Amino acid sequence: MTPQNFIGGKAQGRLVGGNLTVLADQGITLGTQSVLSSRGDMDLEATRSALAMDSGARVLSQGGNIRLSAGTDVNLATVDARNENGTLNTEGSRLA
């Protein structure tokens, strides 16, 4: 992963009402203690590489849908969409 696609340390991303989209040509890494949270939909896509979440990273939905997609591997930590029904579609990605 390249540093420009790293959301790390104790990064906090919190949206009260809107949608969150992160689209990267390369990979996306959510570092330990990173938290992305929104009441809207969240879409994180690494088009040609992996999407990785370190063990303490969290993606939290407070009513919206969560979509995580990568061109290669998807490594998940905590993905919490408890207020919505959810599905998992690997679409050719390897899920770890």
JSON list of C-alpha atoms in Angstrom, two decimals:
[
{"chain": "A", "resi": 1, "resn": "MET", "atom": "CA", "xyz": [0.00, 0.00, 0.00]},
{"chain": "A", "resi": 2, "resn": "THR", "atom": "CA", "xyz": [1.20, 3.49, -0.70]},
{"chain": "A", "resi": 3, "resn": "PRO", "atom": "CA", "xyz": [1.11, 6.15, 2.04]},
{"chain": "A", "resi": 4, "resn": "GLN", "atom": "CA", "xyz": [-1.40, 8.35, 0.18]},
{"chain": "A", "resi": 5, "resn": "ASN", "atom": "CA", "xyz": [-4.01, 5.58, 0.43]},
{"chain": "A", "resi": 6, "resn": "PHE", "atom": "CA", "xyz": [-3.51, 4.96, 4.16]},
{"chain": "A", "resi": 7, "resn": "ILE", "atom": "CA", "xyz": [-6.09, 6.08, 6.71]},
{"chain": "A", "resi": 8, "resn": "GLY", "atom": "CA", "xyz": [-4.18, 5.42, 9.86]},
{"chain": "A", "resi": 9, "resn": "GLY", "atom": "CA", "xyz": [-3.35, 6.03, 13.45]},
{"chain": "A", "resi": 10, "resn": "LYS", "atom": "CA", "xyz": [-6.35, 7.28, 15.37]},
{"chain": "A", "resi": 11, "resn": "ALA", "atom": "CA", "xyz": [-8.14, 8.72, 12.35]},
{"chain": "A", "resi": 12, "resn": "GLN", "atom": "CA", "xyz": [-11.82, 9.41, 12.95]},
{"chain": "A", "resi": 13, "resn": "GLY", "atom": "CA", "xyz": [-14.19, 9.96, 10.06]},
{"chain": "A", "resi": 14, "resn": "ARG", "atom": "CA", "xyz": [-17.72, 10.72, 11.17]},
{"chain": "A", "resi": 15, "resn": "LEU", "atom": "CA", "xyz": [-20.55, 11.96, 8.97]},
{"chain": "A", "resi": 16, "resn": "VAL", "atom": "CA", "xyz": [-23.80, 12.98, 10.62]},
{"chain": "A", "resi": 17, "resn": "GLY", "atom": "CA", "xyz": [-26.06, 12.74, 7.60]},
{"chain": "A", "resi": 18, "resn": "GLY", "atom": "CA", "xyz": [-24.35, 12.28, 4.25]},
{"chain": "A", "resi": 19, "resn": "ASN", "atom": "CA", "xyz": [-22.80, 9.47, 2.27]},
{"chain": "A", "resi": 20, "resn": "LEU", "atom": "CA", "xyz": [-19.08, 8.64, 2.31]},
{"chain": "A", "resi": 21, "resn": "THR", "atom": "CA", "xyz": [-17.21, 7.44, -0.78]},
{"chain": "A", "resi": 22, "resn": "VAL", "atom": "CA", "xyz": [-13.49, 6.62, -0.95]},
{"chain": "A", "resi": 23, "resn": "LEU", "atom": "CA", "xyz": [-12.36, 5.54, -4.43]},
{"chain": "A", "resi": 24, "resn": "ALA", "atom": "CA", "xyz": [-8.68, 4.66, -4.86]},
{"chain": "A", "resi": 25, "resn": "ASP", "atom": "CA", "xyz": [-6.91, 3.56, -8.01]},
{"chain": "A", "resi": 26, "resn": "GLN", "atom": "CA", "xyz": [-4.51, 1.58, -5.82]},
{"chain": "A", "resi": 27, "resn": "GLY", "atom": "CA", "xyz": [-5.10, -0.02, -2.40]},
{"chain": "A", "resi": 28, "resn": "ILE", "atom": "CA", "xyz": [-6.80, 1.29, 0.74]},
{"chain": "A", "resi": 29, "resn": "THR", "atom": "CA", "xyz": [-5.58, 0.50, 4.25]},
{"chain": "A", "resi": 30, "resn": "LEU", "atom": "CA", "xyz": [-7.50, 1.44, 7.39]},
{"chain": "A", "resi": 31, "resn": "GLY", "atom": "CA", "xyz": [-4.93, 1.57, 10.19]},
{"chain": "A", "resi": 32, "resn": "THR", "atom": "CA", "xyz": [-5.36, 0.36, 13.76]},
{"chain": "A", "resi": 33, "resn": "GLN", "atom": "CA", "xyz": [-7.90, 2.47, 15.69]},
{"chain": "A", "resi": 34, "resn": "SER", "atom": "CA", "xyz": [-9.25, 4.06, 12.47]},
{"chain": "A", "resi": 35, "resn": "VAL", "atom": "CA", "xyz": [-13.01, 4.62, 12.64]},
{"chain": "A", "resi": 36, "resn": "LEU", "atom": "CA", "xyz": [-15.27, 5.51, 9.70]},
{"chain": "A", "resi": 37, "resn": "SER", "atom": "CA", "xyz": [-18.85, 6.16, 10.77]},
{"chain": "A", "resi": 38, "resn": "SER", "atom": "CA", "xyz": [-21.89, 7.53, 8.95]},
{"chain": "A", "resi": 39, "resn": "ARG", "atom": "CA", "xyz": [-25.69, 7.58, 9.03]},
{"chain": "A", "resi": 40, "resn": "GLY", "atom": "CA", "xyz": [-25.62, 7.50, 5.24]},
{"chain": "A", "resi": 41, "resn": "ASP", "atom": "CA", "xyz": [-24.18, 4.91, 2.88]},
{"chain": "A", "resi": 42, "resn": "MET", "atom": "CA", "xyz": [-20.44, 4.17, 2.85]},
{"chain": "A", "resi": 43, "resn": "ASP", "atom": "CA", "xyz": [-18.55, 2.95, -0.21]},
{"chain": "A", "resi": 44, "resn": "LEU", "atom": "CA", "xyz": [-14.82, 2.15, -0.10]},
{"chain": "A", "resi": 45, "resn": "GLU", "atom": "CA", "xyz": [-13.34, 0.80, -3.33]},
{"chain": "A", "resi": 46, "resn": "ALA", "atom": "CA", "xyz": [-9.73, -0.03, -4.25]},
{"chain": "A", "resi": 47, "resn": "THR", "atom": "CA", "xyz": [-10.07, -0.65, -7.97]},
{"chain": "A", "resi": 48, "resn": "ARG", "atom": "CA", "xyz": [-6.76, -2.38, -8.77]},
{"chain": "A", "resi": 49, "resn": "SER", "atom": "CA", "xyz": [-5.42, -3.56, -5.43]},
{"chain": "A", "resi": 50, "resn": "ALA", "atom": "CA", "xyz": [-6.42, -4.64, -1.90]},
{"chain": "A", "resi": 51, "resn": "LEU", "atom": "CA", "xyz": [-8.63, -3.13, 0.75]},
{"chain": "A", "resi": 52, "resn": "ALA", "atom": "CA", "xyz": [-7.17, -3.91, 4.18]},
{"chain": "A", "resi": 53, "resn": "MET", "atom": "CA", "xyz": [-8.34, -3.17, 7.69]},
{"chain": "A", "resi": 54, "resn": "ASP", "atom": "CA", "xyz": [-5.84, -3.51, 10.55]},
{"chain": "A", "resi": 55, "resn": "SER", "atom": "CA", "xyz": [-7.19, -5.46, 13.54]},
{"chain": "A", "resi": 56, "resn": "GLY", "atom": "CA", "xyz": [-8.46, -2.40, 15.45]},
{"chain": "A", "resi": 57, "resn": "ALA", "atom": "CA", "xyz": [-10.04, -0.59, 12.47]},
{"chain": "A", "resi": 58, "resn": "ARG", "atom": "CA", "xyz": [-13.84, -0.13, 12.36]},
{"chain": "A", "resi": 59, "resn": "VAL", "atom": "CA", "xyz": [-16.41, 0.82, 9.73]},
{"chain": "A", "resi": 60, "resn": "LEU", "atom": "CA", "xyz": [-19.74, 1.64, 11.39]},
{"chain": "A", "resi": 61, "resn": "SER", "atom": "CA", "xyz": [-23.12, 2.24, 9.79]},
{"chain": "A", "resi": 62, "resn": "GLN", "atom": "CA", "xyz": [-25.82, 4.01, 11.73]},
{"chain": "A", "resi": 63, "resn": "GLY", "atom": "CA", "xyz": [-28.58, 3.21, 9.27]},
{"chain": "A", "resi": 64, "resn": "GLY", "atom": "CA", "xyz": [-26.88, 3.22, 5.87]},
{"chain": "A", "resi": 65, "resn": "ASN", "atom": "CA", "xyz": [-25.43, 0.50, 3.69]},
{"chain": "A", "resi": 66, "resn": "ILE", "atom": "CA", "xyz": [-21.73, -0.41, 3.64]},
{"chain": "A", "resi": 67, "resn": "ARG", "atom": "CA", "xyz": [-19.96, -1.48, 0.45]},
{"chain": "A", "resi": 68, "resn": "LEU", "atom": "CA", "xyz": [-16.30, -2.56, 0.57]},
{"chain": "A", "resi": 69, "resn": "SER", "atom": "CA", "xyz": [-14.72, -3.61, -2.71]},
{"chain": "A", "resi": 70, "resn": "ALA", "atom": "CA", "xyz": [-11.23, -4.33, -4.06]},
{"chain": "A", "resi": 71, "resn": "GLY", "atom": "CA", "xyz": [-9.56, -5.52, -7.22]},
{"chain": "A", "resi": 72, "resn": "THR", "atom": "CA", "xyz": [-7.70, -8.19, -5.25]},
{"chain": "A", "resi": 73, "resn": "ASP", "atom": "CA", "xyz": [-7.97, -9.06, -1.53]},
{"chain": "A", "resi": 74, "resn": "VAL", "atom": "CA", "xyz": [-10.43, -7.72, 1.04]},
{"chain": "A", "resi": 75, "resn": "ASN", "atom": "CA", "xyz": [-9.15, -8.09, 4.64]},
{"chain": "A", "resi": 76, "resn": "LEU", "atom": "CA", "xyz": [-11.81, -7.15, 7.18]},
{"chain": "A", "resi": 77, "resn": "ALA", "atom": "CA", "xyz": [-11.71, -6.20, 10.84]},
{"chain": "A", "resi": 78, "resn": "THR", "atom": "CA", "xyz": [-14.92, -4.77, 12.37]},
{"chain": "A", "resi": 79, "resn": "VAL", "atom": "CA", "xyz": [-17.71, -3.89, 9.92]},
{"chain": "A", "resi": 80, "resn": "ASP", "atom": "CA", "xyz": [-20.90, -3.00, 11.81]},
{"chain": "A", "resi": 81, "resn": "ALA", "atom": "CA", "xyz": [-24.12, -2.49, 9.85]},
{"chain": "A", "resi": 82, "resn": "ARG", "atom": "CA", "xyz": [-26.45, -3.71, 12.58]},
{"chain": "A", "resi": 83, "resn": "ASN", "atom": "CA", "xyz": [-29.24, -1.27, 11.72]},
{"chain": "A", "resi": 84, "resn": "GLU", "atom": "CA", "xyz": [-29.57, -2.55, 8.13]},
{"chain": "A", "resi": 85, "resn": "ASN", "atom": "CA", "xyz": [-29.84, -5.85, 6.35]},
{"chain": "A", "resi": 86, "resn": "GLY", "atom": "CA", "xyz": [-26.60, -6.73, 4.64]},
{"chain": "A", "resi": 87, "resn": "THR", "atom": "CA", "xyz": [-25.06, -8.96, 2.02]},
{"chain": "A", "resi": 88, "resn": "LEU", "atom": "CA", "xyz": [-21.52, -10.05, 1.19]},
{"chain": "A", "resi": 89, "resn": "ASN", "atom": "CA", "xyz": [-20.48, -10.32, -2.44]},
{"chain": "A", "resi": 90, "resn": "THR", "atom": "CA", "xyz": [-16.82, -10.98, -3.17]},
{"chain": "A", "resi": 91, "resn": "GLU", "atom": "CA", "xyz": [-17.17, -10.38, -6.93]},
{"chain": "A", "resi": 92, "resn": "GLY", "atom": "CA", "xyz": [-13.90, -12.21, -7.62]},
{"chain": "A", "resi": 93, "resn": "SER", "atom": "CA", "xyz": [-12.01, -10.68, -4.69]},
{"chain": "A", "resi": 94, "resn": "ARG", "atom": "CA", "xyz": [-10.43, -12.93, -2.08]},
{"chain": "A", "resi": 95, "resn": "LEU", "atom": "CA", "xyz": [-11.92, -12.41, 1.35]},
{"chain": "A", "resi": 96, "resn": "ALA", "atom": "CA", "xyz": [-9.62, -12.78, 4.34]}
]
